[in-house]
Amino acid sequence: MKYIGAIVVDTDRCKGCNLCAVACPKDVIALNPMKVNRFGYPYAQVVSPDDCIGCASCGIVCPDACITVYKQKVEEE
């Protein structure tokens, strides 16, 4: 059995603290240095979704609770 994950970021709530990117063991999430949300903050975005293992480290450390992580079991081939 293998787990895959999917991350959803509420970009309007994100304040760009970068804790999620530091906590991610697979470098799946990073700050977008070129765009800002409606409050003027650079926000986190998923940069390599296929590498997500669903560990939820990013969501746990997010102080503003703007990251939701979904985890799913998949059969290995």
PDB file of C-alpha atoms in Angstrom, residues 12 33 43 55-56 60 69-70:
ATOM      1  CA  ASP A  12      -6.352  34.623   0.643  1.00  0.00           C
ATOM      2  CA  PRO A  33       7.592  35.069  -4.932  1.00  0.00           C
ATOM      3  CA  TYR A  43       1.337  32.918  -0.724  1.00  0.00           C
ATOM      4  CA  CYS A  55       2.005  13.608   5.782  1.00  0.00           C
ATOM      5  CA  ALA A  56       0.187  16.878   6.622  1.00  0.00           C
ATOM      6  CA  ILE A  60       0.056  21.154  11.083  1.00  0.00           C
ATOM      7  CA  VAL A  69      -4.220  17.980   3.223  1.00  0.00           C
ATOM      8  CA  TYR A  70      -6.077  15.014   1.795  1.00  0.00           C
TER       9      TYR A  70
END
